[in-house]
Amino acid sequence: MGPVPRTLELFYDVLSPYSWLGFEVLCRYKNIWNISLQLRPSFIAGIMKDSGNQPPALLPRKAQYLRNDVRLLGQYVQVPMHLPKDFFSVILEKGSLSAMRFLTAVSMEHPEMLEKVSRELWMRVWSRAAEKAGMSSEQARGLLEKISTPKVKNKLKETTEAACKYGAFGLPITVAHLDNQTHMLFGSDRMELLAHLLGEKWMGPVPPAINARL
Amino acid sequence: MGPVPRTLELFYDVLSPYSWLGFEVLCRYKNIWNISLQLRPSFIAGIMKDSGNQPPALLPRKAQYLRNDVRLLGQYVQVPMHLPKDFFSVILEKGSLSAMRFLTAVSMEHPEMLEKVSRELWMRVWSRDEDITEPQSILAAAEKAGMSSEQARGLLEKISTPKVKNKLKETTEAACKYGAFGLPITVAHLDNQTHMLFGSDRMELLAHLLGEKWMGPVPPAINARL
């Protein structure tokens, strides 16, 4: 049957554009590399608070840099990123608590849907025009009422704490469980290094699909 | 003769391990890609001050992460990185002002030596846990790079002249004008656009912007252009 797939945990928040980039790259490689990708919806504001860090967007030069970086990477990684002008003020105000609780509920009740629903939420936040940027929608609000149970709230808290225990000060983090070691890698720009640690081949962020394992 | 090489400016400080990683990768690719690599010795503490940023090592979880990240990347990029025992003292207390002024003087008087001397300073602080703040330390690095002790001493005398101090200041300001909040930054001058890329982990993206091939951080040397 072949060697046991290595578990990779991806801790992410849809508020984080770099989380989207990392997510898409790993989703592409999950059928190429011998890995088992576990998606872990987390709350980035919780990680910031617990680590004493602050969102990069709060530093003017980082915010400026981020806009360009995310745009260029979006093109290179072929993810349809579009940042509206007032994006940072919107995300810093609205946040992602509802969305991440929603995804937590999905992970608990319909885990097979988690990838698609996560992607849809990223598309909403990062691919829409300025006036639609943000998390609240009638639909989400309705569902939110159904899922704001202690069970879901606690699960999101636990997942976020797990990320913190791995040493997270931001997102995304990819935790690779290898035979003898666990590695926590921060950012969407450690995938080539991850390939090296897994003993797998890096074929860029858009690997040819024909390499998929059957 | 072929198309004009694209200018890449690398702003770096030997206090920054990520600068070393970026530097080595670009030095390998400078004979493979159609580029003209311009090394720009800069002062990272000045960039932090000007941008309002702070060294990542000041945040405990970042410091912890950095130690591992730099070690793993050193292995992957094949750069002999070994963290100094008193990591915090090196970065936060001892600093790099004399070293970067020295490299500035080298860039002004003996630019052909700049790559080698820069490398020897990195080897001291980030490979052998040796000092780079004392005059003897800087001289030792220069001599190891192939400078005569006479040449090296001559340059060392110049590091506190207004000319050298100002040049380092100007270069650091230029990095700030490009939007730097840390180092390394690579500024790529393309036909129609200038791109500033932060970090040692944007080299694959850089290849894409240059229309060149990314062959990992240790490209085969046989691809060197003659």
CSV table of C-alpha atoms in Angstrom, one decimal, chain B residues 12-14 41 97-108 113-119 121-122 138 159 164:
chain,number,residue,atom,x,y,z
B,12,TYR,CA,21.4,44.2,3.4
B,13,ASP,CA,23.0,44.3,6.8
B,14,VAL,CA,25.3,41.6,8.1
B,41,PRO,CA,25.3,47.9,2.5
B,97,LEU,CA,27.3,50.0,12.9
B,98,SER,CA,31.1,49.7,12.5
B,99,ALA,CA,30.7,46.6,10.2
B,100,MET,CA,28.3,48.3,7.9
B,101,ARG,CA,30.4,51.5,7.8
B,102,PHE,CA,33.3,49.4,6.9
B,103,LEU,CA,31.4,47.7,4.1
B,104,THR,CA,30.3,51.1,2.9
B,105,ALA,CA,34.0,52.2,2.7
B,106,VAL,CA,34.7,49.0,0.8
B,107,SER,CA,31.9,49.7,-1.6
B,108,MET,CA,33.3,53.2,-2.3
B,113,MET,CA,35.9,43.2,-2.8
B,114,LEU,CA,32.5,43.9,-1.4
B,115,GLU,CA,31.0,40.5,-1.9
B,116,LYS,CA,33.8,38.6,-0.3
B,117,VAL,CA,34.2,41.0,2.7
B,118,SER,CA,30.4,40.9,3.3
B,119,ARG,CA,30.5,37.2,3.3
B,121,LEU,CA,31.5,39.3,8.2
B,122,TRP,CA,28.5,37.0,8.0
B,138,ILE,CA,36.6,43.7,11.1
B,159,ILE,CA,34.8,54.5,8.8
B,164,VAL,CA,31.5,57.2,4.8
